[in-house]
PDB file of C-alpha atoms in Angstrom:
ATOM      1  CA  MET X 136      99.144 111.210  85.920  1.00  0.00           C
ATOM      2  CA  THR X 137     101.788 109.389  87.591  1.00  0.00           C
ATOM      3  CA  ALA X 138     103.734 109.753  90.877  1.00  0.00           C
ATOM      4  CA  LEU X 139     105.552 107.622  93.689  1.00  0.00           C
ATOM      5  CA  HIS X 140     105.881 104.673  91.462  1.00  0.00           C
ATOM      6  CA  HIS X 141     106.148 100.928  92.979  1.00  0.00           C
ATOM      7  CA  THR X 142     109.611 100.948  91.392  1.00  0.00           C
ATOM      8  CA  ASP X 143     111.096 104.024  91.729  1.00  0.00           C
ATOM      9  CA  ASN X 144     114.027 103.077  90.137  1.00  0.00           C
ATOM     10  CA  LYS X 145     116.148 106.015  91.779  1.00  0.00           C
ATOM     11  CA  SER X 146     119.056 103.019  92.374  1.00  0.00           C
ATOM     12  CA  GLY X 147     120.031 103.412  88.047  1.00  0.00           C
ATOM     13  CA  ASP X 148     118.905  99.526  87.579  1.00  0.00           C
ATOM     14  CA  LEU X 149     118.317  98.652  84.359  1.00  0.00           C
ATOM     15  CA  VAL X 150     114.585  97.906  83.189  1.00  0.00           C
ATOM     16  CA  GLN X 151     114.429  94.436  81.742  1.00  0.00           C
ATOM     17  CA  CYS X 152     111.479  94.314  79.317  1.00  0.00           C
ATOM     18  CA  GLN X 153     110.245  92.383  76.354  1.00  0.00           C
ATOM     19  CA  LEU X 154     109.289  93.734  72.568  1.00  0.00           C
ATOM     20  CA  PHE X 155     107.404  91.689  70.357  1.00  0.00           C
ATOM     21  CA  TYR X 156     107.242  92.609  66.915  1.00  0.00           C
ATOM     22  CA  VAL X 157     104.413  91.667  64.298  1.00  0.00           C
ATOM     23  CA  ASN X 158     107.579  91.580  60.995  1.00  0.00           C
ATOM     24  CA  ASP X 159     110.850  91.275  59.772  1.00  0.00           C
ATOM     25  CA  ASN X 160     110.200  94.441  58.386  1.00  0.00           C
ATOM     26  CA  GLN X 161     110.486  96.714  61.648  1.00  0.00           C
ATOM     27  CA  GLN X 162     113.710  96.502  62.732  1.00  0.00           C
ATOM     28  CA  ALA X 163     114.076 100.552  61.792  1.00  0.00           C
ATOM     29  CA  GLN X 164     111.245 100.883  64.221  1.00  0.00           C
ATOM     30  CA  ILE X 165     113.385  98.970  67.029  1.00  0.00           C
ATOM     31  CA  GLU X 166     116.631 100.851  66.350  1.00  0.00           C
ATOM     32  CA  ARG X 167     114.439 104.154  66.431  1.00  0.00           C
ATOM     33  CA  LEU X 168     113.704 102.969  69.499  1.00  0.00           C
ATOM     34  CA  GLN X 169     116.878 102.240  70.446  1.00  0.00           C
ATOM     35  CA  SER X 170     117.800 105.763  70.018  1.00  0.00           C
ATOM     36  CA  LEU X 171     115.495 106.982  71.811  1.00  0.00           C
ATOM     37  CA  ILE X 172     116.703 104.963  74.502  1.00  0.00           C
ATOM     38  CA  ALA X 173     120.228 105.650  73.895  1.00  0.00           C
ATOM     39  CA  GLU X 174     119.395 109.265  73.618  1.00  0.00           C
ATOM     40  CA  HIS X 175     117.649 109.700  77.039  1.00  0.00           C
ATOM     41  CA  LYS X 176     119.741 107.221  78.854  1.00  0.00           C
ATOM     42  CA  LEU X 177     116.742 105.054  79.773  1.00  0.00           C
ATOM     43  CA  PRO X 178     118.185 102.553  82.364  1.00  0.00           C
ATOM     44  CA  ILE X 179     115.831  99.984  79.445  1.00  0.00           C
ATOM     45  CA  VAL X 180     117.038  97.274  78.022  1.00  0.00           C
ATOM     46  CA  LEU X 181     115.006  95.405  75.384  1.00  0.00           C
ATOM     47  CA  LYS X 182     114.960  92.202  73.881  1.00  0.00           C
ATOM     48  CA  THR X 183     113.510  92.357  70.803  1.00  0.00           C
ATOM     49  CA  GLU X 184     111.785  88.852  69.620  1.00  0.00           C
ATOM     50  CA  LEU X 185     109.502  88.219  66.435  1.00  0.00           C
ATOM     51  CA  SER X 186     105.453  87.123  67.268  1.00  0.00           C
ATOM     52  CA  THR X 187     105.843  84.241  64.953  1.00  0.00           C
ATOM     53  CA  GLU X 188     101.184  84.155  66.758  1.00  0.00           C
ATOM     54  CA  LYS X 189      98.844  87.016  65.941  1.00  0.00           C
ATOM     55  CA  LEU X 190      98.801  89.051  68.802  1.00  0.00           C
ATOM     56  CA  THR X 191      95.178  88.440  69.408  1.00  0.00           C
ATOM     57  CA  GLN X 192      93.095  88.920  73.028  1.00  0.00           C
ATOM     58  CA  LYS X 193      93.887  85.638  74.143  1.00  0.00           C
ATOM     59  CA  ARG X 194      97.722  85.800  73.291  1.00  0.00           C
ATOM     60  CA  ARG X 195      97.648  89.215  74.863  1.00  0.00           C
ATOM     61  CA  GLN X 196      96.025  87.572  77.795  1.00  0.00           C
ATOM     62  CA  GLN X 197      98.684  84.280  77.840  1.00  0.00           C
ATOM     63  CA  LEU X 198     101.558  86.591  77.399  1.00  0.00           C
ATOM     64  CA  SER X 199     100.666  88.915  79.851  1.00  0.00           C
ATOM     65  CA  GLN X 200     100.198  86.190  82.518  1.00  0.00           C
ATOM     66  CA  THR X 201     103.463  83.696  81.724  1.00  0.00           C
ATOM     67  CA  SER X 202     105.804  86.896  81.914  1.00  0.00           C
ATOM     68  CA  SER X 203     107.861  88.092  84.250  1.00  0.00           C
ATOM     69  CA  GLN X 204     109.071  90.860  82.608  1.00  0.00           C
ATOM     70  CA  PRO X 205     107.044  94.448  81.426  1.00  0.00           C
ATOM     71  CA  ILE X 206     106.084  93.702  77.742  1.00  0.00           C
ATOM     72  CA  LEU X 207     106.141  96.123  74.956  1.00  0.00           C
ATOM     73  CA  LEU X 208     103.817  95.203  71.795  1.00  0.00           C
ATOM     74  CA  LEU X 209     104.792  97.435  68.629  1.00  0.00           C
ATOM     75  CA  ASP X 210     102.158  97.213  65.790  1.00  0.00           C
ATOM     76  CA  GLU X 211     101.652  96.252  62.064  1.00  0.00           C
ATOM     77  CA  LYS X 212     101.334 100.311  62.568  1.00  0.00           C
ATOM     78  CA  ASP X 213     104.265 100.731  64.572  1.00  0.00           C
ATOM     79  CA  LYS X 214     102.624 101.893  67.538  1.00  0.00           C
ATOM     80  CA  LEU X 215     104.710 101.534  70.151  1.00  0.00           C
ATOM     81  CA  SER X 216     101.874  99.855  73.466  1.00  0.00           C
ATOM     82  CA  TRP X 217     102.544  98.462  76.916  1.00  0.00           C
ATOM     83  CA  LEU X 218     101.132  95.604  77.773  1.00  0.00           C
ATOM     84  CA  SER X 219      99.128  95.374  80.975  1.00  0.00           C
ATOM     85  CA  ASP X 220      96.701  92.570  82.141  1.00  0.00           C
ATOM     86  CA  GLY X 221      96.488  92.003  78.851  1.00  0.00           C
ATOM     87  CA  LEU X 222      95.050  95.181  77.425  1.00  0.00           C
ATOM     88  CA  SER X 223      97.744  97.249  75.338  1.00  0.00           C
ATOM     89  CA  VAL X 224      97.683 100.506  76.375  1.00  0.00           C
ATOM     90  CA  SER X 225      99.902 103.712  74.408  1.00  0.00           C
ATOM     91  CA  PRO X 226      99.321 107.731  74.318  1.00  0.00           C
ATOM     92  CA  GLU X 227      97.048 107.439  71.163  1.00  0.00           C
ATOM     93  CA  TRP X 228      97.877 111.403  71.174  1.00  0.00           C
ATOM     94  CA  ASP X 229      95.817 111.096  67.419  1.00  0.00           C
ATOM     95  CA  LYS X 230      92.967 110.358  69.370  1.00  0.00           C
ATOM     96  CA  LEU X 231      92.852 113.084  70.699  1.00  0.00           C
ATOM     97  CA  GLN X 232      92.995 115.383  67.312  1.00  0.00           C
ATOM     98  CA  ARG X 233      89.945 116.904  67.673  1.00  0.00           C
ATOM     99  CA  ARG X 234      89.687 118.003  70.963  1.00  0.00           C
ATOM    100  CA  VAL X 235      93.123 119.246  70.834  1.00  0.00           C
ATOM    101  CA  VAL X 236      91.891 121.672  67.857  1.00  0.00           C
ATOM    102  CA  SER X 237      88.751 123.085  69.330  1.00  0.00           C
ATOM    103  CA  ALA X 238      90.491 123.052  73.296  1.00  0.00           C
ATOM    104  CA  GLY X 239      89.797 126.865  74.803  1.00  0.00           C
ATOM    105  CA  ARG X 240      89.104 128.073  78.504  1.00  0.00           C
ATOM    106  CA  LYS X 241      85.241 127.567  77.579  1.00  0.00           C
ATOM    107  CA  SER X 242      86.072 123.462  76.715  1.00  0.00           C
ATOM    108  CA  GLU X 243      88.921 123.023  79.349  1.00  0.00           C
ATOM    109  CA  LEU X 244      88.539 123.433  82.581  1.00  0.00           C
ATOM    110  CA  LEU X 245      92.347 122.711  82.814  1.00  0.00           C
ATOM    111  CA  LEU X 246      93.100 125.457  80.413  1.00  0.00           C
ATOM    112  CA  GLN X 247      90.692 127.720  82.997  1.00  0.00           C
ATOM    113  CA  ALA X 248      92.530 127.020  85.486  1.00  0.00           C
ATOM    114  CA  ALA X 249      95.659 127.232  84.287  1.00  0.00           C
ATOM    115  CA  LYS X 250      95.502 130.057  82.315  1.00  0.00           C
ATOM    116  CA  ILE X 251      98.591 129.909  80.386  1.00  0.00           C
ATOM    117  CA  THR X 252      99.557 132.014  77.200  1.00  0.00           C
ATOM    118  CA  ALA X 253     101.394 131.128  74.123  1.00  0.00           C
ATOM    119  CA  ASP X 254     104.900 132.793  76.234  1.00  0.00           C
ATOM    120  CA  SER X 255     104.382 130.792  79.579  1.00  0.00           C
ATOM    121  CA  CYS X 256     106.578 127.810  80.721  1.00  0.00           C
ATOM    122  CA  VAL X 257     104.587 125.077  82.505  1.00  0.00           C
ATOM    123  CA  ILE X 258     105.859 121.952  83.542  1.00  0.00           C
ATOM    124  CA  ASP X 259     103.486 118.814  83.515  1.00  0.00           C
ATOM    125  CA  ALA X 260     105.051 117.346  86.574  1.00  0.00           C
ATOM    126  CA  THR X 261     103.513 113.931  86.353  1.00  0.00           C
ATOM    127  CA  ALA X 262     102.850 112.994  82.866  1.00  0.00           C
ATOM    128  CA  GLY X 263     101.054 109.671  82.888  1.00  0.00           C
ATOM    129  CA  PHE X 264     100.376 109.137  78.976  1.00  0.00           C
ATOM    130  CA  GLY X 265     100.306 112.729  78.433  1.00  0.00           C
ATOM    131  CA  HIS X 266      97.028 113.443  77.674  1.00  0.00           C
ATOM    132  CA  ASP X 267      96.596 116.972  79.550  1.00  0.00           C
ATOM    133  CA  SER X 268     100.654 117.918  78.334  1.00  0.00           C
ATOM    134  CA  LEU X 269      98.855 117.802  74.636  1.00  0.00           C
ATOM    135  CA  ILE X 270      96.148 120.601  76.058  1.00  0.00           C
ATOM    136  CA  LEU X 271      98.762 122.612  77.573  1.00  0.00           C
ATOM    137  CA  ALA X 272     101.271 122.279  74.520  1.00  0.00           C
ATOM    138  CA  SER X 273      97.632 123.325  72.375  1.00  0.00           C
ATOM    139  CA  THR X 274      97.232 127.008  74.044  1.00  0.00           C
ATOM    140  CA  GLY X 275     101.182 127.904  72.265  1.00  0.00           C
ATOM    141  CA  ALA X 276     102.993 126.838  75.590  1.00  0.00           C
ATOM    142  CA  GLN X 277     106.225 125.314  75.977  1.00  0.00           C
ATOM    143  CA  VAL X 278     105.777 122.243  78.177  1.00  0.00           C
ATOM    144  CA  VAL X 279     108.250 120.477  79.834  1.00  0.00           C
ATOM    145  CA  MET X 280     106.837 116.566  80.428  1.00  0.00           C
ATOM    146  CA  LEU X 281     108.540 115.051  84.172  1.00  0.00           C
ATOM    147  CA  GLU X 282     107.856 111.175  83.467  1.00  0.00           C
ATOM    148  CA  GLN X 283     109.669 109.235  86.353  1.00  0.00           C
ATOM    149  CA  GLN X 284     108.860 105.470  84.983  1.00  0.00           C
ATOM    150  CA  PRO X 285     111.426 104.787  82.184  1.00  0.00           C
ATOM    151  CA  LEU X 286     108.965 102.603  79.827  1.00  0.00           C
ATOM    152  CA  MET X 287     106.434 105.468  80.568  1.00  0.00           C
ATOM    153  CA  ALA X 288     108.996 107.865  78.970  1.00  0.00           C
ATOM    154  CA  LEU X 289     109.789 105.643  76.457  1.00  0.00           C
ATOM    155  CA  LEU X 290     106.210 104.780  75.401  1.00  0.00           C
ATOM    156  CA  LEU X 291     106.034 109.153  75.588  1.00  0.00           C
ATOM    157  CA  LEU X 292     109.415 109.775  73.170  1.00  0.00           C
ATOM    158  CA  ALA X 293     108.018 107.179  71.205  1.00  0.00           C
ATOM    159  CA  GLU X 294     104.425 108.740  71.164  1.00  0.00           C
ATOM    160  CA  GLN X 295     106.486 112.019  70.071  1.00  0.00           C
ATOM    161  CA  GLN X 296     108.175 110.956  67.559  1.00  0.00           C
ATOM    162  CA  ARG X 297     105.692 109.054  65.834  1.00  0.00           C
ATOM    163  CA  MET X 298     103.071 112.369  65.904  1.00  0.00           C
ATOM    164  CA  SER X 299     106.196 114.584  64.306  1.00  0.00           C
ATOM    165  CA  THR X 300     105.429 112.653  61.080  1.00  0.00           C
ATOM    166  CA  TYR X 301     102.898 113.998  60.908  1.00  0.00           C
ATOM    167  CA  PRO X 302     102.570 117.547  59.201  1.00  0.00           C
ATOM    168  CA  ASN X 303     100.121 119.391  61.044  1.00  0.00           C
ATOM    169  CA  TRP X 304     101.110 117.906  64.523  1.00  0.00           C
ATOM    170  CA  GLN X 305     104.951 118.845  63.929  1.00  0.00           C
ATOM    171  CA  LYS X 306     104.596 122.574  65.643  1.00  0.00           C
ATOM    172  CA  LEU X 307     103.020 120.964  68.886  1.00  0.00           C
ATOM    173  CA  MET X 308     105.670 118.122  68.720  1.00  0.00           C
ATOM    174  CA  GLY X 309     107.867 120.570  69.357  1.00  0.00           C
ATOM    175  CA  ARG X 310     106.622 122.202  71.926  1.00  0.00           C
ATOM    176  CA  LEU X 311     106.541 119.259  74.204  1.00  0.00           C
ATOM    177  CA  GLN X 312     110.048 118.303  76.268  1.00  0.00           C
ATOM    178  CA  ILE X 313     109.708 114.834  77.721  1.00  0.00           C
ATOM    179  CA  ILE X 314     112.365 113.694  80.671  1.00  0.00           C
ATOM    180  CA  ASN X 315     112.536 110.816  82.802  1.00  0.00           C
ATOM    181  CA  ALA X 316     113.065 112.448  86.172  1.00  0.00           C
ATOM    182  CA  ASP X 317     110.606 112.734  89.161  1.00  0.00           C
ATOM    183  CA  ALA X 318     109.226 115.983  90.085  1.00  0.00           C
ATOM    184  CA  LEU X 319     111.297 116.342  93.349  1.00  0.00           C
ATOM    185  CA  SER X 320     114.272 116.097  91.759  1.00  0.00           C
ATOM    186  CA  TYR X 321     113.871 117.885  88.949  1.00  0.00           C
ATOM    187  CA  PHE X 322     112.643 120.851  91.106  1.00  0.00           C
ATOM    188  CA  ALA X 323     115.910 120.894  93.651  1.00  0.00           C
ATOM    189  CA  SER X 324     117.770 120.660  89.847  1.00  0.00           C
ATOM    190  CA  LEU X 325     115.929 124.187  88.882  1.00  0.00           C
ATOM    191  CA  LYS X 326     116.775 125.889  92.055  1.00  0.00           C
ATOM    192  CA  ALA X 327     120.322 124.933  91.942  1.00  0.00           C
ATOM    193  CA  ASP X 328     120.417 126.013  88.648  1.00  0.00           C
ATOM    194  CA  ASP X 329     118.604 129.609  90.155  1.00  0.00           C
ATOM    195  CA  ILE X 330     115.276 130.264  87.664  1.00  0.00           C
ATOM    196  CA  SER X 331     115.246 133.847  88.928  1.00  0.00           C
ATOM    197  CA  ASN X 332     116.021 135.150  85.096  1.00  0.00           C
ATOM    198  CA  ASP X 333     113.265 135.156  83.035  1.00  0.00           C
ATOM    199  CA  ALA X 334     114.514 132.460  80.841  1.00  0.00           C
ATOM    200  CA  ASN X 335     114.286 129.949  83.051  1.00  0.00           C
ATOM    201  CA  ALA X 336     111.306 131.296  84.532  1.00  0.00           C
ATOM    202  CA  VAL X 337     108.224 129.056  85.241  1.00  0.00           C
ATOM    203  CA  ASP X 338     104.573 130.012  85.070  1.00  0.00           C
ATOM    204  CA  VAL X 339     102.799 126.870  86.476  1.00  0.00           C
ATOM    205  CA  VAL X 340     102.649 123.814  87.416  1.00  0.00           C
ATOM    206  CA  TYR X 341     100.799 120.885  87.053  1.00  0.00           C
ATOM    207  CA  LEU X 342     100.258 117.699  89.143  1.00  0.00           C
ATOM    208  CA  ASP X 343      97.948 114.728  88.448  1.00  0.00           C
ATOM    209  CA  PRO X 344      99.426 112.853  91.713  1.00  0.00           C
ATOM    210  CA  MET X 345      97.619 109.687  91.886  1.00  0.00           C
ATOM    211  CA  PHE X 346      95.231 109.058  94.366  1.00  0.00           C
ATOM    212  CA  PRO X 347      93.142 105.737  95.711  1.00  0.00           C
ATOM    213  CA  GLU X 348      91.183 103.862  93.694  1.00  0.00           C
ATOM    214  CA  ASP X 349      87.875 104.444  95.796  1.00  0.00           C
ATOM    215  CA  SER X 350      89.057 108.322  95.312  1.00  0.00           C
ATOM    216  CA  TYR X 351      86.547 108.843  91.634  1.00  0.00           C
ATOM    217  CA  GLN X 352      83.481 107.971  93.681  1.00  0.00           C
ATOM    218  CA  ASP X 353      81.558 109.422  96.290  1.00  0.00           C
ATOM    219  CA  SER X 354      81.525 108.160 100.000  1.00  0.00           C
ATOM    220  CA  LYS X 355      77.851 108.318 100.396  1.00  0.00           C
ATOM    221  CA  THR X 356      76.518 107.751  97.042  1.00  0.00           C
ATOM    222  CA  GLY X 357      78.879 105.022  95.689  1.00  0.00           C
ATOM    223  CA  LYS X 358      78.792 107.219  92.088  1.00  0.00           C
ATOM    224  CA  GLY X 359      81.291 109.341  90.160  1.00  0.00           C
ATOM    225  CA  ALA X 360      83.052 108.546  87.416  1.00  0.00           C
ATOM    226  CA  LYS X 361      84.347 104.965  85.811  1.00  0.00           C
ATOM    227  CA  VAL X 362      88.441 103.870  85.638  1.00  0.00           C
ATOM    228  CA  GLY X 363      89.292 103.634  81.990  1.00  0.00           C
ATOM    229  CA  LYS X 364      92.032 101.136  80.997  1.00  0.00           C
ATOM    230  CA  HIS X 365      94.727 104.103  80.619  1.00  0.00           C
ATOM    231  CA  MET X 366      94.001 104.938  84.713  1.00  0.00           C
ATOM    232  CA  GLN X 367      93.636 101.079  85.381  1.00  0.00           C
ATOM    233  CA  ALA X 368      97.279 100.769  83.780  1.00  0.00           C
ATOM    234  CA  LEU X 369      98.560 103.783  85.478  1.00  0.00           C
ATOM    235  CA  HIS X 370      97.434 102.389  88.990  1.00  0.00           C
ATOM    236  CA  GLN X 371      99.600  98.761  88.164  1.00  0.00           C
ATOM    237  CA  LEU X 372     102.491 101.234  87.961  1.00  0.00           C
ATOM    238  CA  ALA X 373     101.994 103.587  90.834  1.00  0.00           C
ATOM    239  CA  ARG X 374     100.778 104.305  94.371  1.00  0.00           C
ATOM    240  CA  PRO X 375      99.089 107.772  96.017  1.00  0.00           C
ATOM    241  CA  PRO X 376     101.494 109.326  97.625  1.00  0.00           C
ATOM    242  CA  THR X 377     102.050 109.922 101.726  1.00  0.00           C
ATOM    243  CA  LEU X 378     100.733 112.939 103.269  1.00  0.00           C
ATOM    244  CA  ASP X 379     104.169 113.755 103.962  1.00  0.00           C
ATOM    245  CA  GLU X 380     104.603 113.410 100.350  1.00  0.00           C
ATOM    246  CA  GLU X 381     102.216 115.336  98.955  1.00  0.00           C
ATOM    247  CA  CYS X 382     103.104 118.701 101.287  1.00  0.00           C
ATOM    248  CA  GLN X 383     106.865 118.359  99.517  1.00  0.00           C
ATOM    249  CA  LEU X 384     105.756 118.389  95.733  1.00  0.00           C
ATOM    250  CA  LEU X 385     103.290 121.231  96.729  1.00  0.00           C
ATOM    251  CA  ASN X 386     105.558 122.947  98.670  1.00  0.00           C
ATOM    252  CA  SER X 387     108.475 121.893  95.897  1.00  0.00           C
ATOM    253  CA  ALA X 388     105.687 123.410  92.726  1.00  0.00           C
ATOM    254  CA  LYS X 389     104.603 126.302  94.558  1.00  0.00           C
ATOM    255  CA  ALA X 390     108.887 127.279  94.915  1.00  0.00           C
ATOM    256  CA  ILE X 391     109.436 126.945  91.641  1.00  0.00           C
ATOM    257  CA  VAL X 392     106.455 128.931  90.494  1.00  0.00           C
ATOM    258  CA  SER X 393     107.008 131.203  93.011  1.00  0.00           C
ATOM    259  CA  ARG X 394     109.729 133.134  90.108  1.00  0.00           C
ATOM    260  CA  SER X 395     107.510 133.498  87.271  1.00  0.00           C
ATOM    261  CA  ALA X 396     107.776 135.812  84.380  1.00  0.00           C
ATOM    262  CA  GLN X 397     104.060 136.403  84.112  1.00  0.00           C
ATOM    263  CA  GLY X 398     103.634 138.215  87.998  1.00  0.00           C
ATOM    264  CA  GLN X 399     101.331 135.171  89.820  1.00  0.00           C
ATOM    265  CA  GLY X 400     102.861 131.683  89.577  1.00  0.00           C
ATOM    266  CA  ARG X 401     100.089 129.158  89.508  1.00  0.00           C
ATOM    267  CA  VAL X 402     100.120 125.407  90.424  1.00  0.00           C
ATOM    268  CA  VAL X 403      97.238 123.090  89.308  1.00  0.00           C
ATOM    269  CA  VAL X 404      96.288 119.729  91.203  1.00  0.00           C
ATOM    270  CA  LYS X 405      93.652 117.499  88.945  1.00  0.00           C
ATOM    271  CA  ARG X 406      91.552 115.568  91.653  1.00  0.00           C
ATOM    272  CA  PRO X 407      88.422 113.467  90.632  1.00  0.00           C
ATOM    273  CA  GLN X 408      85.784 115.084  92.068  1.00  0.00           C
ATOM    274  CA  PHE X 409      85.351 113.642  95.761  1.00  0.00           C
ATOM    275  CA  ALA X 410      89.230 113.829  96.530  1.00  0.00           C
ATOM    276  CA  PRO X 411      90.613 115.518  98.895  1.00  0.00           C
ATOM    277  CA  LEU X 412      92.459 118.524  98.989  1.00  0.00           C
ATOM    278  CA  LEU X 413      96.250 118.056  98.079  1.00  0.00           C
ATOM    279  CA  ALA X 414      98.412 117.997 101.403  1.00  0.00           C
ATOM    280  CA  ASP X 415      95.249 118.624 103.142  1.00  0.00           C
ATOM    281  CA  GLU X 416      95.863 122.595 101.527  1.00  0.00           C
ATOM    282  CA  PRO X 417      92.933 124.484 100.528  1.00  0.00           C
ATOM    283  CA  ALA X 418      92.926 126.250  96.882  1.00  0.00           C
ATOM    284  CA  SER X 419      92.869 129.409  96.119  1.00  0.00           C
ATOM    285  CA  GLU X 420      90.265 128.589  93.551  1.00  0.00           C
ATOM    286  CA  SER X 421      89.030 125.850  92.214  1.00  0.00           C
ATOM    287  CA  TRP X 422      86.831 124.607  89.009  1.00  0.00           C
ATOM    288  CA  HIS X 423      84.719 121.178  88.535  1.00  0.00           C
ATOM    289  CA  ASN X 424      82.879 119.634  86.735  1.00  0.00           C
ATOM    290  CA  GLU X 425      80.773 115.737  87.680  1.00  0.00           C
ATOM    291  CA  ALA X 426      83.873 113.722  87.373  1.00  0.00           C
ATOM    292  CA  VAL X 427      87.299 116.488  88.221  1.00  0.00           C
ATOM    293  CA  ARG X 428      88.290 118.758  89.430  1.00  0.00           C
ATOM    294  CA  PHE X 429      90.627 121.316  89.419  1.00  0.00           C
ATOM    295  CA  ASP X 430      92.203 123.054  92.323  1.00  0.00           C
ATOM    296  CA  GLY X 431      94.572 126.333  92.165  1.00  0.00           C
ATOM    297  CA  TYR X 432      97.029 127.709  94.294  1.00  0.00           C
ATOM    298  CA  PHE X 433      98.662 131.218  93.907  1.00  0.00           C
ATOM    299  CA  VAL X 434     101.667 132.951  94.092  1.00  0.00           C
TER     300      VAL X 434
END
């Protein structure tokens, strides 16, 4: 989940970032990160530094408080994380293995809403940490992951590279395409390229836009889902879209899926259970549990 970031980087300004690593044997991994930045044209400049102190929680808090630049950490297992308010956050896709393996329409509301198959093409327009993209790709579908924030895109690319070293993850990783772009610009480029032929048709666009933190709770009872550390980190980067921006996002997504090769395109929007409808537009159908709601717009 990301959208409409505080620092949108639309001008292409370089993001100066500190990368702390823990031993000299990690030079090869640092070079791989630099290669990812170059290959995907990410506007990031890494300033690398060997950490002479253990990266304890106290040390991480100190780094967060004293640095004026974003901080990335490369731990002893070569896992890349972002330091947000003293908390290290990363995609951690390996922790989703059991969920990904068992994913199906019975267990995943997202798959009930998306109704995709191995022949589907899906755009996750607000990728965030990529957890929902994994669920979507578990069906065999091809998933394009859009992430506007360059640092978040680098985290995703590094995680894809890391997980691709595990044989049982390689097929799934091969179905993910990670692109550093904002959704509206990417949708415009698809229209320009003409998506009328089946090879370029998109069947589902998935939207998980940022929303106010109080959207997680019922305004009357105060009950609702707690905000986890990944969500807290994303709130450091993003602001909720305005109503006009919501309308643009939803209408553009509808236009993209209107030529679905599978007959009926879908836009699926994830919301906290008590959040208002995106763009105040009634959904064709909704699926929900105690914490989350998926609104489907059929085109």
